[in-house]
Amino acid sequence: MRRQLREEPLSNHTSFRIGGPAAFYYEPETREEIRDLLLQCKEEGIRTAVIGNGSNLLVGDKGFRGAVIRLGEGFGAIETDGNRLKAEAGALLAKLARTAANAGLSGLAFAAGIPGTVGGALVMNAGAYGGEMKDVLESAELLLPDGSVRHFTGAELELSYRHSNIPELGAIVLSAVFVLQPGEKEEILAEMKRYAESRREKQPLEFPSAGSAFKRPAGDIAARLLDTAGCKGLRVGGAAISEKHAGFLVNLDHASAADVRAVLKEAADRVEAQSGIRLEPEIRFLGEF
């Protein structure tokens, strides 16, 4: 076991830099340790939550009264085999995209700026710039609640916009295989550079956040609706809708989870009053609020 801690502040493990403590916090080094932890917690009636980079997550101010299992550096291996990449769940998407580009493989440039892990990206079918994980996923290796391991195709995981059935399965992503297309290394790297420049220009990267605050509604764009409803700069406590990009909710100054939830509600209320559309949070919630 790489780390095992009691009452570990989860603000140390999320991109929002918000959240109370986990009663138990583990960073396993092997698959066997993950399986044994899950089975032990199940036997003892302890709730579990698995996190990667914590980049799309809001943890409650009271923390999580259970066991948090983080798949990090010990699960970050990436292998190239022809036009396929196999990546462990803890591999960072940015590293996956760079590995693909350096191998002259096209299809993952969209992922270069997403600050998450492979496992987390599959759980929510992460995407950007017109690409998403389901476009390139061949199969994923999941650890099921009974301790067994099974391979699932993308179709079996029911990937759709910011959704998979992995949470419903109660499963943990261990690894995934991606099928890519041959491409020119320099062209792929140039595409990644354009996306990076666009992010720096348009997104509030200087503040802690969880990325896009709301999912894209059918036929529209969340940021446009938020801007039209006058939500830019909307602030409660230390949390606010970014002045730079209305789609981002940022931690300006020691925000609490309660601050974030209040901003989310007020922003959604304003948009609904103005357009009749109720925005759904893209941020995932964990713990007691």
Coordinates of C-alpha atoms in Angstrom, one line a residue, residues 57-253:
L57 CA -15.4 16.4 -8.3
L58 CA -16.9 18.5 -5.5
V59 CA -16.5 17.0 -2.0
G60 CA -18.8 18.1 0.8
D61 CA -17.5 20.3 3.6
K62 CA -18.2 17.4 6.1
G63 CA -16.1 15.1 4.0
F64 CA -16.8 11.4 3.2
R65 CA -17.5 9.1 6.1
G66 CA -16.1 6.1 4.3
A67 CA -13.0 4.9 2.4
V68 CA -11.6 6.8 -0.5
I69 CA -9.4 4.8 -2.8
R70 CA -7.2 6.9 -5.2
L71 CA -5.7 5.3 -8.3
G72 CA -2.7 7.4 -9.0
E73 CA 0.9 7.1 -10.1
G74 CA 1.0 3.3 -9.4
F75 CA -1.6 2.8 -12.1
G76 CA -0.3 5.1 -14.8
A77 CA 1.3 2.7 -17.3
I78 CA 0.7 3.2 -21.0
E79 CA 1.7 0.8 -23.8
T80 CA 1.7 1.2 -27.5
D81 CA 0.8 -1.8 -29.8
G82 CA 0.4 -0.8 -33.4
N83 CA -2.5 1.5 -33.7
R84 CA -3.7 0.7 -30.2
L85 CA -2.9 2.2 -26.8
K86 CA -3.4 0.3 -23.5
A87 CA -3.5 2.5 -20.5
E88 CA -4.1 1.9 -16.8
A89 CA -6.8 3.7 -15.0
G90 CA -4.5 6.2 -13.2
A91 CA -2.8 7.4 -16.4
L92 CA -3.3 11.1 -17.0
L93 CA -5.2 11.9 -20.2
A94 CA -2.6 14.5 -21.1
K95 CA 0.1 11.8 -21.0
L96 CA -2.1 9.5 -23.0
A97 CA -2.6 12.2 -25.7
R98 CA 1.1 12.9 -25.8
T99 CA 2.0 9.3 -26.1
A100 CA -0.4 8.9 -29.0
A101 CA 0.9 11.9 -30.8
N102 CA 4.5 10.9 -30.4
A103 CA 3.6 7.5 -31.9
G104 CA 2.0 9.2 -34.9
L105 CA -1.5 8.1 -33.8
S106 CA -4.5 10.4 -34.3
G107 CA -7.7 10.6 -32.3
L108 CA -6.8 11.7 -28.8
A109 CA -5.7 15.3 -29.4
F110 CA -9.0 16.5 -27.8
A111 CA -7.9 14.9 -24.5
A112 CA -4.6 16.7 -24.2
G113 CA -6.0 19.5 -22.0
I114 CA -8.5 17.5 -19.9
P115 CA -7.0 17.3 -16.4
G116 CA -8.2 13.8 -15.5
T117 CA -7.3 10.2 -15.5
V118 CA -8.3 7.4 -17.9
G119 CA -10.5 5.8 -15.4
G120 CA -12.4 9.0 -14.5
A121 CA -12.6 10.0 -18.2
L122 CA -14.4 6.7 -19.0
V123 CA -16.8 7.0 -16.1
M124 CA -18.1 10.3 -17.5
N125 CA -17.2 9.8 -21.1
A126 CA -15.1 12.9 -21.0
G127 CA -14.7 15.0 -24.1
A128 CA -13.7 18.3 -25.7
Y129 CA -13.4 20.0 -29.1
G130 CA -15.8 17.6 -30.7
G131 CA -14.1 14.4 -29.5
E132 CA -15.0 12.1 -26.6
M133 CA -13.7 8.9 -25.1
K134 CA -16.3 6.7 -26.8
D135 CA -15.0 7.6 -30.2
V136 CA -11.7 5.8 -29.5
L137 CA -12.5 3.2 -26.8
E138 CA -12.2 -0.4 -27.9
S139 CA -12.6 -2.1 -24.5
A140 CA -12.2 -1.4 -20.7
E141 CA -11.2 -3.8 -18.0
L142 CA -13.4 -3.4 -14.9
L143 CA -13.3 -4.7 -11.4
L144 CA -16.8 -5.7 -10.4
P145 CA -18.3 -5.6 -6.9
D146 CA -17.9 -9.4 -6.4
G147 CA -14.1 -9.1 -7.0
S148 CA -14.2 -10.5 -10.5
V149 CA -12.6 -8.8 -13.5
R150 CA -14.3 -8.5 -16.9
H151 CA -13.7 -6.7 -20.2
F152 CA -16.4 -4.5 -21.6
T153 CA -16.8 -3.0 -25.0
G154 CA -17.7 0.7 -25.4
A155 CA -21.2 -0.3 -26.4
E156 CA -21.6 -2.4 -23.3
L157 CA -20.6 0.6 -21.2
E158 CA -23.5 2.6 -22.8
L159 CA -21.3 5.6 -23.4
S160 CA -23.2 8.8 -24.2
Y161 CA -22.7 12.5 -23.6
R162 CA -21.0 12.7 -20.2
H163 CA -22.4 9.3 -19.2
S164 CA -21.5 5.6 -18.8
N165 CA -23.1 2.8 -16.9
I166 CA -19.9 2.2 -14.8
P167 CA -21.4 3.8 -11.7
E168 CA -24.6 1.7 -12.0
L169 CA -22.4 -1.5 -12.3
G170 CA -20.6 -0.5 -9.1
A171 CA -17.4 -1.2 -11.0
I172 CA -13.9 0.3 -11.0
V173 CA -11.9 0.9 -14.2
L174 CA -8.6 -0.9 -14.1
S175 CA -7.4 -0.3 -17.7
A176 CA -8.6 0.5 -21.2
V177 CA -7.6 -0.1 -24.8
F178 CA -8.0 2.7 -27.4
V179 CA -8.0 2.2 -31.2
L180 CA -6.5 5.2 -33.1
Q181 CA -5.7 6.1 -36.7
P182 CA -2.3 6.7 -38.3
G183 CA -1.4 10.3 -38.6
E184 CA 1.4 12.8 -38.9
K185 CA 3.1 13.4 -35.6
E186 CA 3.7 17.1 -36.3
E187 CA 0.1 17.7 -37.4
I188 CA -1.2 16.0 -34.3
L189 CA 1.1 18.0 -32.0
A190 CA 0.1 21.2 -33.8
E191 CA -3.6 20.4 -33.2
M192 CA -2.9 19.8 -29.5
K193 CA -1.1 23.1 -29.4
R194 CA -4.1 24.9 -30.9
Y195 CA -6.4 23.4 -28.3
A196 CA -4.0 24.4 -25.5
E197 CA -3.8 28.0 -26.8
S198 CA -7.6 28.1 -27.0
R199 CA -7.9 26.9 -23.4
R200 CA -5.4 29.5 -22.1
E201 CA -7.2 32.2 -24.0
K202 CA -10.8 31.4 -23.1
Q203 CA -10.7 29.4 -19.8
P204 CA -9.9 30.6 -16.2
L205 CA -7.0 28.3 -15.7
E206 CA -5.5 30.5 -13.1
F207 CA -8.1 29.5 -10.5
P208 CA -9.0 26.1 -9.0
S209 CA -12.1 24.6 -10.7
A210 CA -13.7 21.4 -11.7
G211 CA -13.9 22.2 -15.4
S212 CA -17.2 22.8 -17.0
A213 CA -19.9 23.4 -14.3
F214 CA -22.9 22.3 -16.3
K215 CA -23.6 19.8 -19.0
R216 CA -24.5 21.0 -22.5
P217 CA -28.3 21.0 -22.9
A218 CA -29.8 19.6 -26.1
G219 CA -29.6 22.1 -28.9
D220 CA -27.7 24.8 -27.0
I221 CA -24.6 25.6 -25.1
A222 CA -24.5 26.0 -21.3
A223 CA -22.0 28.9 -21.3
R224 CA -24.1 30.9 -23.7
L225 CA -27.2 30.4 -21.6
L226 CA -25.4 31.4 -18.5
D227 CA -23.9 34.5 -20.1
T228 CA -27.3 35.5 -21.5
A229 CA -28.9 35.1 -18.0
G230 CA -26.3 37.4 -16.5
C231 CA -24.4 34.8 -14.5
K232 CA -20.8 35.9 -15.2
G233 CA -19.4 37.1 -11.9
L234 CA -22.2 35.5 -9.9
R235 CA -20.6 34.9 -6.5
V236 CA -21.4 33.3 -3.2
G237 CA -18.6 33.4 -0.6
G238 CA -15.4 32.3 -2.3
A239 CA -17.1 30.6 -5.3
A240 CA -18.1 32.4 -8.5
I241 CA -19.0 31.9 -12.1
S242 CA -15.9 33.0 -14.1
E243 CA -15.9 36.5 -15.6
K244 CA -13.7 35.0 -18.4
H245 CA -15.9 32.0 -19.3
A246 CA -19.4 31.6 -18.0
G247 CA -19.2 27.8 -18.3
F248 CA -16.7 27.6 -15.4
L249 CA -17.3 27.9 -11.7
V250 CA -14.1 28.8 -9.9
N251 CA -12.7 28.8 -6.4
L252 CA -11.7 32.4 -6.0
D253 CA -10.9 32.6 -2.3

